[in-house]
mmCIF file of N, CA and C in Angstrom:
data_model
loop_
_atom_site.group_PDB
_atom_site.id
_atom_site.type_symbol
_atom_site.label_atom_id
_atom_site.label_comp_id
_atom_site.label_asym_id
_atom_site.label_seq_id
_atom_site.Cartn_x
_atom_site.Cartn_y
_atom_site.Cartn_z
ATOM 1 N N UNK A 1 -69.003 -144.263 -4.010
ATOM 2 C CA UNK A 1 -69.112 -145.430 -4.857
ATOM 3 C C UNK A 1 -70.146 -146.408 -4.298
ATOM 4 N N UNK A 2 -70.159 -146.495 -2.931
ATOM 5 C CA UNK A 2 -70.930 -147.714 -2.375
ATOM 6 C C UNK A 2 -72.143 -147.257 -2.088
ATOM 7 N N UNK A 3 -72.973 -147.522 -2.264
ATOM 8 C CA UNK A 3 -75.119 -147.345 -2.444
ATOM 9 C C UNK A 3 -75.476 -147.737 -1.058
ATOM 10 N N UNK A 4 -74.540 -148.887 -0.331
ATOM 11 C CA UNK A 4 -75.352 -150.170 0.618
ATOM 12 C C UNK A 4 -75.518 -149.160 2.104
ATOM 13 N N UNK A 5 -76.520 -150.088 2.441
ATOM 14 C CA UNK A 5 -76.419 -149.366 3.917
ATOM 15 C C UNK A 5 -76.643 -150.449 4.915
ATOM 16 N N UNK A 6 -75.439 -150.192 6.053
ATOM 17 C CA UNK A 6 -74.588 -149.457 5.974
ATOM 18 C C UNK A 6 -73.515 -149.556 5.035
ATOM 19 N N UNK A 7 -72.821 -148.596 4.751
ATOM 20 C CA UNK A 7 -71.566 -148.605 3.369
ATOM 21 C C UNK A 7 -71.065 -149.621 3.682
ATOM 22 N N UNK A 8 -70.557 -149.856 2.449
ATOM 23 C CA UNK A 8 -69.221 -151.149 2.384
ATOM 24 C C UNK A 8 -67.900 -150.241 3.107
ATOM 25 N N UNK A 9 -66.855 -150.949 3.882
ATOM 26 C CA UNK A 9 -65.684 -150.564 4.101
ATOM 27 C C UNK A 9 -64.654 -149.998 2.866
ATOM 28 N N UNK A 10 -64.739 -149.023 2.916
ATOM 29 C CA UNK A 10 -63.213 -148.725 1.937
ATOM 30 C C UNK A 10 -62.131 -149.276 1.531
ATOM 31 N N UNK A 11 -61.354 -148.838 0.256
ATOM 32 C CA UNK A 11 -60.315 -150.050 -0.190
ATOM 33 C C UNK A 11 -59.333 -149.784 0.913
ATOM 34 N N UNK A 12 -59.197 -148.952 1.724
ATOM 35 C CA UNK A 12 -58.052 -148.465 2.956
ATOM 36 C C UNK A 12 -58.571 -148.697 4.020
ATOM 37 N N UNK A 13 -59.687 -149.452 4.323
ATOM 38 C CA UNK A 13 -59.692 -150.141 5.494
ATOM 39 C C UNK A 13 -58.778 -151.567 5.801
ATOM 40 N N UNK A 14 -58.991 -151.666 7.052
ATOM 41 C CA UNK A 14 -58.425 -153.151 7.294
ATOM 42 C C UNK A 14 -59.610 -154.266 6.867
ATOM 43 N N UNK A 15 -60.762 -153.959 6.794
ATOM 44 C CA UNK A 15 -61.784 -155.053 5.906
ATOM 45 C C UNK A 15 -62.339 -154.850 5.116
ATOM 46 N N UNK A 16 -61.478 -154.467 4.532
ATOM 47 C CA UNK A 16 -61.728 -153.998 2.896
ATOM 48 C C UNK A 16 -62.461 -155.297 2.163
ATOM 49 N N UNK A 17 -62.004 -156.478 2.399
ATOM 50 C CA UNK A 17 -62.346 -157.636 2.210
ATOM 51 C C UNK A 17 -64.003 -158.211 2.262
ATOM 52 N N UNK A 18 -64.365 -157.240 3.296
ATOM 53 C CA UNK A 18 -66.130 -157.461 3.858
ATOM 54 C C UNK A 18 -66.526 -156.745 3.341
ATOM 55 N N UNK A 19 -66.298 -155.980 1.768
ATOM 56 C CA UNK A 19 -67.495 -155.301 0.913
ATOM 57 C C UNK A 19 -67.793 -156.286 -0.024
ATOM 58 N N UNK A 20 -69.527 -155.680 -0.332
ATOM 59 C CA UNK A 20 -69.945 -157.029 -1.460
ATOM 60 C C UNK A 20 -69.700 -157.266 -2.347
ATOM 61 N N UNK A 21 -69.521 -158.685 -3.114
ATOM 62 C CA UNK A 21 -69.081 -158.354 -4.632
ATOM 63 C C UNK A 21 -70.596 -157.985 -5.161
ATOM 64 N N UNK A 22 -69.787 -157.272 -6.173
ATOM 65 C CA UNK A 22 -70.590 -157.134 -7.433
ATOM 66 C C UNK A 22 -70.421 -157.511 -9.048
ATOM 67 N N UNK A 23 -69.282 -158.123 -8.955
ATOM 68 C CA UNK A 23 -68.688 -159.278 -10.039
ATOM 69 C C UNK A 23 -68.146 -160.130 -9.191
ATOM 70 N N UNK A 24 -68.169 -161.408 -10.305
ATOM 71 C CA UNK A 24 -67.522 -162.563 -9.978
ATOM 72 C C UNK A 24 -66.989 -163.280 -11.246
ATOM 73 N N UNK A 25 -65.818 -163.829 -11.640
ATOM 74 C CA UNK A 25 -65.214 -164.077 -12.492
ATOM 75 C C UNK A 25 -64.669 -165.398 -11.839
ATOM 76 N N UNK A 26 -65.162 -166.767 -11.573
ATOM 77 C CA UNK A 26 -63.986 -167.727 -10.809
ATOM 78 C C UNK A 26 -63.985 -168.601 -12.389
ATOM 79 N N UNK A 27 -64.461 -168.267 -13.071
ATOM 80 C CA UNK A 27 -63.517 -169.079 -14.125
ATOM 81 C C UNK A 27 -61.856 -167.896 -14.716
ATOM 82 N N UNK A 28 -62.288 -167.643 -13.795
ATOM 83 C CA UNK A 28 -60.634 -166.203 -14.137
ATOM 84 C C UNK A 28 -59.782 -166.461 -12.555
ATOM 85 N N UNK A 29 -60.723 -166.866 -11.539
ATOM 86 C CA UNK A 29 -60.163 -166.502 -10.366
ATOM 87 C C UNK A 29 -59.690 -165.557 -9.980
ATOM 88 N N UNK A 30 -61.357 -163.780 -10.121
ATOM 89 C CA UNK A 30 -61.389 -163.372 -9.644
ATOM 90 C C UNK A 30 -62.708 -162.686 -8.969
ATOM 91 N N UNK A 31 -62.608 -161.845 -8.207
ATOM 92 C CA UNK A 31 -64.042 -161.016 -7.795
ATOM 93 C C UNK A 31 -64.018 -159.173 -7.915
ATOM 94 N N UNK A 32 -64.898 -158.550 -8.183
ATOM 95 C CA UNK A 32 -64.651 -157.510 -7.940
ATOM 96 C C UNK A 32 -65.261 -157.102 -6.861
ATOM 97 N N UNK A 33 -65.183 -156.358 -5.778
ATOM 98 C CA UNK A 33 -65.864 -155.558 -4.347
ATOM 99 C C UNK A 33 -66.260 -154.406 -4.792
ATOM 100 N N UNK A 34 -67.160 -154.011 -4.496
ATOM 101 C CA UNK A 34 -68.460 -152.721 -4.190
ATOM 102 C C UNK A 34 -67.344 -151.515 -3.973
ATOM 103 N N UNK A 35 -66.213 -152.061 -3.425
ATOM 104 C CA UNK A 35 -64.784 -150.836 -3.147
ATOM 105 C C UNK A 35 -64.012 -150.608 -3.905
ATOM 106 N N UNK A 36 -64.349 -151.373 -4.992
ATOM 107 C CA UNK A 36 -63.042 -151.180 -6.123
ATOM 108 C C UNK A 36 -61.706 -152.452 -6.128
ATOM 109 N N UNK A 37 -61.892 -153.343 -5.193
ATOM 110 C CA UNK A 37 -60.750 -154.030 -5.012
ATOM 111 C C UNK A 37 -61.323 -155.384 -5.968
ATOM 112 N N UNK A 38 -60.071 -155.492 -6.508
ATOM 113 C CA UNK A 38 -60.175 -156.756 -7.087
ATOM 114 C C UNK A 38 -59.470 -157.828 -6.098
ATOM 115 N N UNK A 39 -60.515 -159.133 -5.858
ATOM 116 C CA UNK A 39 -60.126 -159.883 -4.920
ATOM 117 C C UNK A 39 -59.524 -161.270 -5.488
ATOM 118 N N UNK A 40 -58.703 -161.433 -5.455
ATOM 119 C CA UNK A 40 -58.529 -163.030 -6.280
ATOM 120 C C UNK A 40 -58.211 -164.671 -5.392
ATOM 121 N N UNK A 41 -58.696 -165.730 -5.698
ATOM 122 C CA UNK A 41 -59.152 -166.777 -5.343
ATOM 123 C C UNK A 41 -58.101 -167.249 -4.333
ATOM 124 N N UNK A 42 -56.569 -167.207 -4.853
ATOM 125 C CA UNK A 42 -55.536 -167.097 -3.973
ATOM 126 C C UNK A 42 -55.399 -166.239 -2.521
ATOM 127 N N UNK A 43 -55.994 -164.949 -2.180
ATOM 128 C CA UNK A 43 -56.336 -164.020 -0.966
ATOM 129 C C UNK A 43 -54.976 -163.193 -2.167
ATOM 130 N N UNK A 44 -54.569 -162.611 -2.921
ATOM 131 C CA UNK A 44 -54.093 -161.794 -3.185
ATOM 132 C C UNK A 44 -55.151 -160.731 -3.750
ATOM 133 N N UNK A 45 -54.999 -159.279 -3.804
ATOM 134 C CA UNK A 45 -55.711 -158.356 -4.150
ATOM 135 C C UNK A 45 -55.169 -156.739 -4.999
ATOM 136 N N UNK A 46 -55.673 -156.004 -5.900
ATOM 137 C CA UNK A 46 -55.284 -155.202 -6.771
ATOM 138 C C UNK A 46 -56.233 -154.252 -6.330
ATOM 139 N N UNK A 47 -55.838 -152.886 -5.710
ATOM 140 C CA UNK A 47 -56.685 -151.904 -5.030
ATOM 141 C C UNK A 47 -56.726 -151.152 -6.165
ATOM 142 N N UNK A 48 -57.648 -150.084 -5.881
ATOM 143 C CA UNK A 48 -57.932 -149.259 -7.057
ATOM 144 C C UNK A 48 -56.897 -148.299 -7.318
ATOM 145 N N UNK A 49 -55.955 -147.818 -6.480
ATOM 146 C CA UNK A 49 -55.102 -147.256 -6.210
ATOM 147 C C UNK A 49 -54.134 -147.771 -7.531
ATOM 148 N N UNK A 50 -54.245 -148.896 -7.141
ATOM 149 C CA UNK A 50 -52.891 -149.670 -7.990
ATOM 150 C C UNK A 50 -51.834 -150.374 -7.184
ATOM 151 N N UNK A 51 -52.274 -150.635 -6.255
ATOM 152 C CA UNK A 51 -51.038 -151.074 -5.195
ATOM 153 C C UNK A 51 -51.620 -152.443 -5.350
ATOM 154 N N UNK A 52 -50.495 -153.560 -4.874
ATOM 155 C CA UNK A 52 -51.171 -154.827 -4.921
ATOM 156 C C UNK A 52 -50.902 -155.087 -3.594
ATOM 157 N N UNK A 53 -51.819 -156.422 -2.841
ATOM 158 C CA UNK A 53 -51.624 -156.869 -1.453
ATOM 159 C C UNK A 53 -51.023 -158.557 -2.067
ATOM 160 N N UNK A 54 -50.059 -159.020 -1.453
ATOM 161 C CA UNK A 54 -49.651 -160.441 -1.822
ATOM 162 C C UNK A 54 -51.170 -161.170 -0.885
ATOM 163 N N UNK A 55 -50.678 -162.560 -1.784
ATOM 164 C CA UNK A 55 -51.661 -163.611 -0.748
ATOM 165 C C UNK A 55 -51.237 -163.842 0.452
ATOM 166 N N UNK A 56 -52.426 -163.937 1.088
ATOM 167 C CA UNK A 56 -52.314 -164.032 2.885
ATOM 168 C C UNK A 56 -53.251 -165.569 3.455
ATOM 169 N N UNK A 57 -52.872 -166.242 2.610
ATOM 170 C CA UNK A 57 -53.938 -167.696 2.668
ATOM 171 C C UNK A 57 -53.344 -168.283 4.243
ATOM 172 N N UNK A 58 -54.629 -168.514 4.948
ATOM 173 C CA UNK A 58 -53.589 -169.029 6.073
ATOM 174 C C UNK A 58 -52.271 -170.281 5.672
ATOM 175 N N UNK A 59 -51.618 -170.627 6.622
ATOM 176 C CA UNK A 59 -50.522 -171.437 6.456
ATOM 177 C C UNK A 59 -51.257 -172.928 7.126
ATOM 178 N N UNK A 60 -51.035 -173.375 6.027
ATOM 179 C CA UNK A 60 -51.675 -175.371 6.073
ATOM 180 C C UNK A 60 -50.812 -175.789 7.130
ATOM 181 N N UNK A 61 -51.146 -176.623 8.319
ATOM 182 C CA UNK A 61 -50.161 -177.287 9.052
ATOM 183 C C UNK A 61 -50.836 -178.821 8.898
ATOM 184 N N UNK A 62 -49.912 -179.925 8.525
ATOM 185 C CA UNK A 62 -50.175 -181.121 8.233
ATOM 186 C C UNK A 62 -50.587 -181.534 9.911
ATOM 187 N N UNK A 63 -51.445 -182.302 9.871
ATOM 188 C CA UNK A 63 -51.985 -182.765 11.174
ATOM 189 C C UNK A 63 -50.981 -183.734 11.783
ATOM 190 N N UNK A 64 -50.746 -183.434 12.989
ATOM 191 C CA UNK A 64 -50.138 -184.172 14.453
ATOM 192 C C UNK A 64 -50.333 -185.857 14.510
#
């Protein structure tokens, strides 16, 4: 699927996240990756597979 060189990471890598988009949709709040993953604005994601990843946004800590 991926043209780039070097390749984009696979949707079954752990940085799956560091392939390029090649859509962008943020009036939808989403992206598509060069891997097939749909990435959305929240850090949740829809692999090509069909499996979904929940959001992983870091956790806000109110300042000290």
């Amino acid at each position: 699927m991926c043209r780039h060189e070097p390749p984009c990471p696979s949707f079954t890598a752990n940085d799956r996240e560091a392939a390029r988009v090649v859509a962008v949709h943020p009036e939808q709040g989403w992206s598509l990756l060069c891997n097939g993953v749909v990435l959305f604005e929240d850090t949740g994601e829809l692999l090509p597979d069909g499996k979904t990843i929940a959001p992983h946004r870091p956790a806000v800590h109110p300042a000290a």
